[in-house]
Amino acid sequence: MPRILSKVRSALSRVRRALPGGRPDLVRGFCPICDRAVVFRIDGEWLRDQFVCTGCGSIPRWRALVHVLQTHFPGWRKLAVHESSPGGAASDKIARECPGCVQTHYFPGVPGGQVKDGFRCEDLENQTFPDAAFDLVVTQDVFEHIPDPARGFAEVARTLKPGGAHVFTIPWYYWKPTLVRAVRDPDGTVRHLEPPDYHGNPIDDKGSLVFNEWGWDFCDFVYRASGLTTTVIRIHDRHLGIDARFIEVFVSRKPGGEPQPPPW
Ligand SMILES: [Zn+2]
């Protein structure tokens, strides 16, 4: 009898392990990118890169950005959108579902406006788009890598329509002032003020140099550079697979336009 009981127990525990409920590394939820019920998998403690949707492979900051698009700009699929430096499941979703989206990369040496490897080349600091071309500009972990971010934010503002918004992520060190890690001198050379730090880059195996670790003064910087007012949105919601450090979503609004109240 005890043997039968132990067999039943081990069979039950096998079933439990096979179900998400019995495995602490699996979380049932709803993926904003897949737009359906999914299972999220936790591969390690650094949730920012290790809390993965088993449906689309996305990570929390991508889901956070899409969730903000859905909740703050429910009509985003019909808008004119520019995404600079796309990469990953959120960018793929935007490309797939928003016909009015143009995604650009910066290829050094290629003139702005020209197409290379299927992407229009645009330098965020010197864009060839006309003024007021877009309802939304999207960037994901890009602005820590821009040598002259004031110019980059000013260009984003120039290309937005009145009432338009820049929706973006950056790693935000909100507990300290901005740390300038590197600057570009007038002759174009990069001068390091701190040991070089590189992040992964979808179009360059060498990675991207971090110029700025943005801190508590960040929203003021954006305002001074561009006149855009920034709201920081921080979501911790395991059901949406949005839980990690450094996954704040920023919405910088250009003054003007008609307010678009939410559907509720
Ligand atoms: Zn997903």
mmCIF file of C-alpha atoms and ligand atoms in Angstrom:
data_model
loop_
_atom_site.group_PDB
_atom_site.id
_atom_site.type_symbol
_atom_site.label_atom_id
_atom_site.label_comp_id
_atom_site.label_asym_id
_atom_site.label_seq_id
_atom_site.Cartn_x
_atom_site.Cartn_y
_atom_site.Cartn_z
ATOM 1 C CA MET A 1 0.000 0.000 0.000
ATOM 2 C CA PRO A 2 2.678 2.555 0.822
ATOM 3 C CA ARG A 3 4.366 1.702 -2.476
ATOM 4 C CA ILE A 4 1.158 2.449 -4.407
ATOM 5 C CA LEU A 5 0.801 5.702 -2.512
ATOM 6 C CA SER A 6 4.343 6.751 -3.356
ATOM 7 C CA LYS A 7 3.753 5.866 -7.023
ATOM 8 C CA VAL A 8 0.608 7.996 -7.029
ATOM 9 C CA ARG A 9 2.499 10.814 -5.340
ATOM 10 C CA SER A 10 5.335 10.747 -7.863
ATOM 11 C CA ALA A 11 2.871 10.579 -10.769
ATOM 12 C CA LEU A 12 1.063 13.595 -9.332
ATOM 13 C CA SER A 13 4.269 15.532 -8.897
ATOM 14 C CA ARG A 14 5.221 14.738 -12.524
ATOM 15 C CA VAL A 15 1.892 16.187 -13.660
ATOM 16 C CA ARG A 16 2.387 19.240 -11.434
ATOM 17 C CA ARG A 17 5.846 19.867 -12.854
ATOM 18 C CA ALA A 18 4.436 19.673 -16.375
ATOM 19 C CA LEU A 19 1.857 22.356 -15.588
ATOM 20 C CA PRO A 20 2.850 26.029 -15.241
ATOM 21 C CA GLY A 21 1.210 26.173 -11.822
ATOM 22 C CA GLY A 22 3.692 23.658 -10.435
ATOM 23 C CA ARG A 23 6.778 25.315 -11.859
ATOM 24 C CA PRO A 24 7.957 28.557 -10.325
ATOM 25 C CA ASP A 25 9.831 29.391 -13.547
ATOM 26 C CA LEU A 26 6.609 29.434 -15.587
ATOM 27 C CA VAL A 27 3.995 32.176 -15.330
ATOM 28 C CA ARG A 28 0.653 32.084 -17.059
ATOM 29 C CA GLY A 29 -0.409 35.459 -18.377
ATOM 30 C CA PHE A 30 -1.326 37.631 -21.329
ATOM 31 C CA CYS A 31 1.381 38.850 -23.704
ATOM 32 C CA PRO A 32 0.714 42.355 -25.095
ATOM 33 C CA ILE A 33 2.813 41.467 -28.140
ATOM 34 C CA CYS A 34 1.249 38.061 -28.904
ATOM 35 C CA ASP A 35 -2.099 39.637 -27.904
ATOM 36 C CA ARG A 36 -3.229 36.343 -26.328
ATOM 37 C CA ALA A 37 -2.875 34.117 -23.270
ATOM 38 C CA VAL A 38 0.649 32.709 -23.048
ATOM 39 C CA VAL A 39 3.154 31.166 -20.669
ATOM 40 C CA PHE A 40 6.144 33.312 -19.678
ATOM 41 C CA ARG A 41 9.393 31.566 -18.729
ATOM 42 C CA ILE A 42 11.831 32.876 -16.132
ATOM 43 C CA ASP A 43 15.360 31.844 -17.096
ATOM 44 C CA GLY A 44 17.234 33.661 -14.330
ATOM 45 C CA GLU A 45 17.198 36.491 -11.807
ATOM 46 C CA TRP A 46 17.873 39.283 -14.324
ATOM 47 C CA LEU A 47 14.258 39.483 -15.452
ATOM 48 C CA ARG A 48 15.022 42.307 -17.880
ATOM 49 C CA ASP A 49 16.513 39.715 -20.236
ATOM 50 C CA GLN A 50 15.362 36.496 -18.591
ATOM 51 C CA PHE A 51 11.564 36.761 -18.398
ATOM 52 C CA VAL A 52 10.670 35.499 -21.836
ATOM 53 C CA CYS A 53 7.349 34.979 -23.614
ATOM 54 C CA THR A 54 7.268 31.409 -24.921
ATOM 55 C CA GLY A 55 5.003 32.654 -27.719
ATOM 56 C CA CYS A 56 7.048 35.471 -29.265
ATOM 57 C CA GLY A 57 10.372 35.395 -27.406
ATOM 58 C CA SER A 58 9.822 38.919 -26.091
ATOM 59 C CA ILE A 59 11.374 40.439 -22.954
ATOM 60 C CA PRO A 60 9.632 42.721 -20.417
ATOM 61 C CA ARG A 61 10.631 46.148 -21.787
ATOM 62 C CA TRP A 62 9.308 45.255 -25.245
ATOM 63 C CA ARG A 63 5.996 44.162 -23.723
ATOM 64 C CA ALA A 64 5.903 47.319 -21.590
ATOM 65 C CA LEU A 65 6.367 49.522 -24.662
ATOM 66 C CA VAL A 66 3.609 47.757 -26.609
ATOM 67 C CA HIS A 67 1.313 47.873 -23.561
ATOM 68 C CA VAL A 68 1.836 51.644 -23.369
ATOM 69 C CA LEU A 69 1.111 51.973 -27.093
ATOM 70 C CA GLN A 70 -2.103 49.982 -26.623
ATOM 71 C CA THR A 71 -3.280 51.875 -23.555
ATOM 72 C CA HIS A 72 -2.116 55.435 -24.346
ATOM 73 C CA PHE A 73 -2.452 55.342 -28.132
ATOM 74 C CA PRO A 74 -5.132 52.708 -28.839
ATOM 75 C CA GLY A 75 -5.318 53.809 -32.484
ATOM 76 C CA TRP A 76 -1.551 53.440 -33.034
ATOM 77 C CA ARG A 77 -1.988 50.986 -35.893
ATOM 78 C CA LYS A 78 -3.550 53.766 -38.012
ATOM 79 C CA LEU A 79 -0.958 56.432 -37.172
ATOM 80 C CA ALA A 80 2.136 57.666 -38.976
ATOM 81 C CA VAL A 81 4.966 56.143 -36.950
ATOM 82 C CA HIS A 82 8.735 56.348 -37.186
ATOM 83 C CA GLU A 83 10.714 53.734 -35.300
ATOM 84 C CA SER A 84 14.436 54.334 -35.201
ATOM 85 C CA SER A 85 16.812 51.406 -34.748
ATOM 86 C CA PRO A 86 14.192 48.648 -34.532
ATOM 87 C CA GLY A 87 14.992 45.194 -33.194
ATOM 88 C CA GLY A 88 13.027 42.436 -31.461
ATOM 89 C CA ALA A 89 9.433 41.295 -31.136
ATOM 90 C CA ALA A 90 7.930 44.738 -30.372
ATOM 91 C CA SER A 91 9.508 46.238 -33.496
ATOM 92 C CA ASP A 92 8.345 43.235 -35.527
ATOM 93 C CA LYS A 93 4.801 43.762 -34.249
ATOM 94 C CA ILE A 94 4.856 47.465 -35.106
ATOM 95 C CA ALA A 95 6.143 46.692 -38.621
ATOM 96 C CA ARG A 96 3.533 43.955 -39.079
ATOM 97 C CA GLU A 97 0.478 45.757 -37.728
ATOM 98 C CA CYS A 98 1.052 49.434 -38.536
ATOM 99 C CA PRO A 99 1.044 50.099 -42.298
ATOM 100 C CA GLY A 100 1.995 53.747 -41.708
ATOM 101 C CA CYS A 101 5.211 52.832 -39.935
ATOM 102 C CA VAL A 102 8.668 53.520 -41.320
ATOM 103 C CA GLN A 103 11.566 51.835 -39.532
ATOM 104 C CA THR A 104 15.030 53.272 -39.981
ATOM 105 C CA HIS A 105 18.580 52.384 -39.027
ATOM 106 C CA TYR A 106 21.657 54.540 -38.996
ATOM 107 C CA PHE A 107 24.303 53.122 -41.308
ATOM 108 C CA PRO A 108 27.429 55.285 -41.061
ATOM 109 C CA GLY A 109 28.536 56.433 -44.502
ATOM 110 C CA VAL A 110 25.126 55.901 -46.134
ATOM 111 C CA PRO A 111 23.295 59.138 -47.055
ATOM 112 C CA GLY A 112 20.105 59.823 -45.085
ATOM 113 C CA GLY A 113 16.964 58.696 -46.907
ATOM 114 C CA GLN A 114 18.725 55.909 -48.841
ATOM 115 C CA VAL A 115 17.710 52.280 -48.326
ATOM 116 C CA LYS A 116 20.224 49.687 -47.180
ATOM 117 C CA ASP A 117 19.444 46.085 -46.211
ATOM 118 C CA GLY A 118 15.740 46.862 -46.454
ATOM 119 C CA PHE A 119 15.858 49.817 -44.062
ATOM 120 C CA ARG A 120 15.846 53.525 -44.788
ATOM 121 C CA CYS A 121 19.004 55.104 -43.404
ATOM 122 C CA GLU A 122 18.417 57.950 -40.964
ATOM 123 C CA ASP A 123 20.758 59.587 -38.501
ATOM 124 C CA LEU A 124 18.562 60.529 -35.541
ATOM 125 C CA GLU A 125 20.566 63.754 -35.141
ATOM 126 C CA ASN A 126 20.138 64.796 -38.796
ATOM 127 C CA GLN A 127 16.952 63.314 -40.166
ATOM 128 C CA THR A 128 15.788 63.836 -43.742
ATOM 129 C CA PHE A 129 12.091 63.607 -42.807
ATOM 130 C CA PRO A 130 10.058 66.820 -43.182
ATOM 131 C CA ASP A 131 8.726 68.700 -40.159
ATOM 132 C CA ALA A 132 5.592 67.294 -38.482
ATOM 133 C CA ALA A 133 5.705 64.033 -40.423
ATOM 134 C CA PHE A 134 4.745 61.632 -37.613
ATOM 135 C CA ASP A 135 2.131 61.038 -34.942
ATOM 136 C CA LEU A 136 4.511 58.811 -33.010
ATOM 137 C CA VAL A 137 8.242 58.263 -32.873
ATOM 138 C CA VAL A 138 9.376 55.042 -31.193
ATOM 139 C CA THR A 139 12.862 54.258 -29.934
ATOM 140 C CA GLN A 140 13.837 51.314 -27.754
ATOM 141 C CA ASP A 141 17.046 51.608 -25.762
ATOM 142 C CA VAL A 142 18.523 53.964 -28.346
ATOM 143 C CA PHE A 143 19.011 57.362 -26.687
ATOM 144 C CA GLU A 144 21.762 56.221 -24.344
ATOM 145 C CA HIS A 145 23.816 55.642 -27.511
ATOM 146 C CA ILE A 146 23.314 58.998 -29.281
ATOM 147 C CA PRO A 147 26.490 61.125 -29.283
ATOM 148 C CA ASP A 148 24.520 64.416 -29.313
ATOM 149 C CA PRO A 149 21.248 63.493 -27.618
ATOM 150 C CA ALA A 150 20.036 67.112 -27.375
ATOM 151 C CA ARG A 151 20.139 67.283 -31.139
ATOM 152 C CA GLY A 152 18.483 63.868 -31.397
ATOM 153 C CA PHE A 153 15.580 64.887 -29.147
ATOM 154 C CA ALA A 154 15.225 68.173 -31.031
ATOM 155 C CA GLU A 155 14.995 66.262 -34.299
ATOM 156 C CA VAL A 156 12.380 63.902 -32.861
ATOM 157 C CA ALA A 157 10.354 66.952 -31.808
ATOM 158 C CA ARG A 158 10.746 68.580 -35.230
ATOM 159 C CA THR A 159 9.447 65.493 -37.039
ATOM 160 C CA LEU A 160 6.445 65.068 -34.690
ATOM 161 C CA LYS A 161 3.083 66.616 -35.446
ATOM 162 C CA PRO A 162 1.657 68.938 -32.768
ATOM 163 C CA GLY A 163 0.187 66.633 -30.124
ATOM 164 C CA GLY A 164 2.412 63.804 -31.295
ATOM 165 C CA ALA A 165 4.539 61.767 -28.945
ATOM 166 C CA HIS A 166 7.897 60.094 -28.627
ATOM 167 C CA VAL A 167 7.363 56.693 -26.949
ATOM 168 C CA PHE A 168 10.600 55.118 -25.865
ATOM 169 C CA THR A 169 12.717 53.170 -23.426
ATOM 170 C CA ILE A 170 16.146 53.915 -22.013
ATOM 171 C CA PRO A 171 17.911 52.399 -19.036
ATOM 172 C CA TRP A 172 17.025 54.992 -16.377
ATOM 173 C CA TYR A 173 19.304 55.458 -13.355
ATOM 174 C CA TYR A 174 16.670 57.496 -11.534
ATOM 175 C CA TRP A 175 18.567 57.527 -8.236
ATOM 176 C CA LYS A 176 21.532 59.579 -9.472
ATOM 177 C CA PRO A 177 22.346 62.431 -11.848
ATOM 178 C CA THR A 178 23.098 61.678 -15.478
ATOM 179 C CA LEU A 179 26.569 60.293 -16.046
ATOM 180 C CA VAL A 180 28.177 61.305 -19.339
ATOM 181 C CA ARG A 181 30.355 58.315 -20.249
ATOM 182 C CA ALA A 182 31.580 59.621 -23.605
ATOM 183 C CA VAL A 183 31.299 62.674 -25.841
ATOM 184 C CA ARG A 184 31.879 63.326 -29.531
ATOM 185 C CA ASP A 185 34.358 66.113 -30.117
ATOM 186 C CA PRO A 186 33.775 68.695 -32.885
ATOM 187 C CA ASP A 187 36.204 66.812 -35.170
ATOM 188 C CA GLY A 188 33.987 63.711 -34.867
ATOM 189 C CA THR A 189 36.226 61.659 -32.607
ATOM 190 C CA VAL A 190 34.762 59.991 -29.563
ATOM 191 C CA ARG A 191 36.317 60.913 -26.232
ATOM 192 C CA HIS A 192 35.769 58.557 -23.309
ATOM 193 C CA LEU A 193 35.184 60.113 -19.911
ATOM 194 C CA GLU A 194 34.484 56.717 -18.324
ATOM 195 C CA PRO A 195 35.524 53.173 -19.228
ATOM 196 C CA PRO A 196 33.695 52.299 -22.486
ATOM 197 C CA ASP A 197 30.439 50.393 -22.026
ATOM 198 C CA TYR A 198 28.801 48.674 -24.981
ATOM 199 C CA HIS A 199 25.277 47.269 -25.381
ATOM 200 C CA GLY A 200 24.101 44.779 -28.009
ATOM 201 C CA ASN A 201 23.232 46.247 -31.402
ATOM 202 C CA PRO A 202 21.026 44.355 -33.887
ATOM 203 C CA ILE A 203 22.998 45.668 -36.881
ATOM 204 C CA ASP A 204 26.539 45.775 -35.476
ATOM 205 C CA ASP A 205 28.327 42.889 -33.764
ATOM 206 C CA LYS A 206 30.687 45.346 -32.055
ATOM 207 C CA GLY A 207 27.724 46.709 -30.085
ATOM 208 C CA SER A 208 26.779 50.311 -29.352
ATOM 209 C CA LEU A 209 28.778 52.603 -27.098
ATOM 210 C CA VAL A 210 26.883 54.123 -24.172
ATOM 211 C CA PHE A 211 27.298 57.911 -24.245
ATOM 212 C CA ASN A 212 24.907 58.728 -21.394
ATOM 213 C CA GLU A 213 23.636 56.916 -18.327
ATOM 214 C CA TRP A 214 20.449 58.917 -17.922
ATOM 215 C CA GLY A 215 19.581 59.913 -14.379
ATOM 216 C CA TRP A 216 17.041 61.911 -12.409
ATOM 217 C CA ASP A 217 17.577 65.033 -14.524
ATOM 218 C CA PHE A 218 16.610 63.197 -17.711
ATOM 219 C CA CYS A 219 13.117 64.644 -18.251
ATOM 220 C CA ASP A 220 14.504 68.173 -17.800
ATOM 221 C CA PHE A 221 17.165 67.415 -20.390
ATOM 222 C CA VAL A 222 14.510 66.346 -22.900
ATOM 223 C CA TYR A 223 12.454 69.479 -22.206
ATOM 224 C CA ARG A 224 15.404 71.824 -22.623
ATOM 225 C CA ALA A 225 16.492 70.084 -25.820
ATOM 226 C CA SER A 226 13.109 69.709 -27.480
ATOM 227 C CA GLY A 227 10.290 71.462 -25.612
ATOM 228 C CA LEU A 228 8.621 68.067 -25.120
ATOM 229 C CA THR A 229 7.131 67.173 -21.732
ATOM 230 C CA THR A 230 7.913 63.673 -20.552
ATOM 231 C CA THR A 231 5.855 61.248 -18.481
ATOM 232 C CA VAL A 232 7.517 58.166 -17.022
ATOM 233 C CA ILE A 233 5.421 55.002 -16.872
ATOM 234 C CA ARG A 234 6.579 52.141 -14.686
ATOM 235 C CA ILE A 235 4.638 48.892 -14.834
ATOM 236 C CA HIS A 236 5.066 45.835 -12.647
ATOM 237 C CA ASP A 237 2.468 43.312 -13.706
ATOM 238 C CA ARG A 238 3.478 39.667 -13.872
ATOM 239 C CA HIS A 239 0.246 38.762 -15.639
ATOM 240 C CA LEU A 240 1.411 40.949 -18.549
ATOM 241 C CA GLY A 241 4.949 39.634 -18.236
ATOM 242 C CA ILE A 242 6.108 43.132 -17.290
ATOM 243 C CA ASP A 243 8.355 42.952 -14.251
ATOM 244 C CA ALA A 244 12.036 43.847 -14.173
ATOM 245 C CA ARG A 245 14.443 46.670 -13.480
ATOM 246 C CA PHE A 246 15.078 49.334 -16.157
ATOM 247 C CA ILE A 247 11.777 48.841 -17.992
ATOM 248 C CA GLU A 248 10.279 52.309 -17.608
ATOM 249 C CA VAL A 249 8.487 53.593 -20.688
ATOM 250 C CA PHE A 250 8.773 57.303 -21.467
ATOM 251 C CA VAL A 251 6.159 59.332 -23.317
ATOM 252 C CA SER A 252 7.320 62.795 -24.429
ATOM 253 C CA ARG A 253 4.509 64.920 -25.805
ATOM 254 C CA LYS A 254 4.771 67.722 -28.313
ATOM 255 C CA PRO A 255 2.486 70.636 -27.395
ATOM 256 C CA GLY A 256 -0.558 71.296 -29.538
ATOM 257 C CA GLY A 257 -3.059 69.110 -31.332
ATOM 258 C CA GLU A 258 -6.393 67.885 -30.076
ATOM 259 C CA PRO A 259 -6.442 65.795 -26.875
ATOM 260 C CA GLN A 260 -7.326 62.174 -27.585
ATOM 261 C CA PRO A 261 -9.246 60.891 -24.551
ATOM 262 C CA PRO A 262 -9.042 57.179 -23.880
ATOM 263 C CA PRO A 263 -11.995 55.053 -25.070
ATOM 264 C CA TRP A 264 -13.277 54.436 -21.529
HETATM 265 ZN ZN ZN B 1 4.476 37.055 -26.631
#
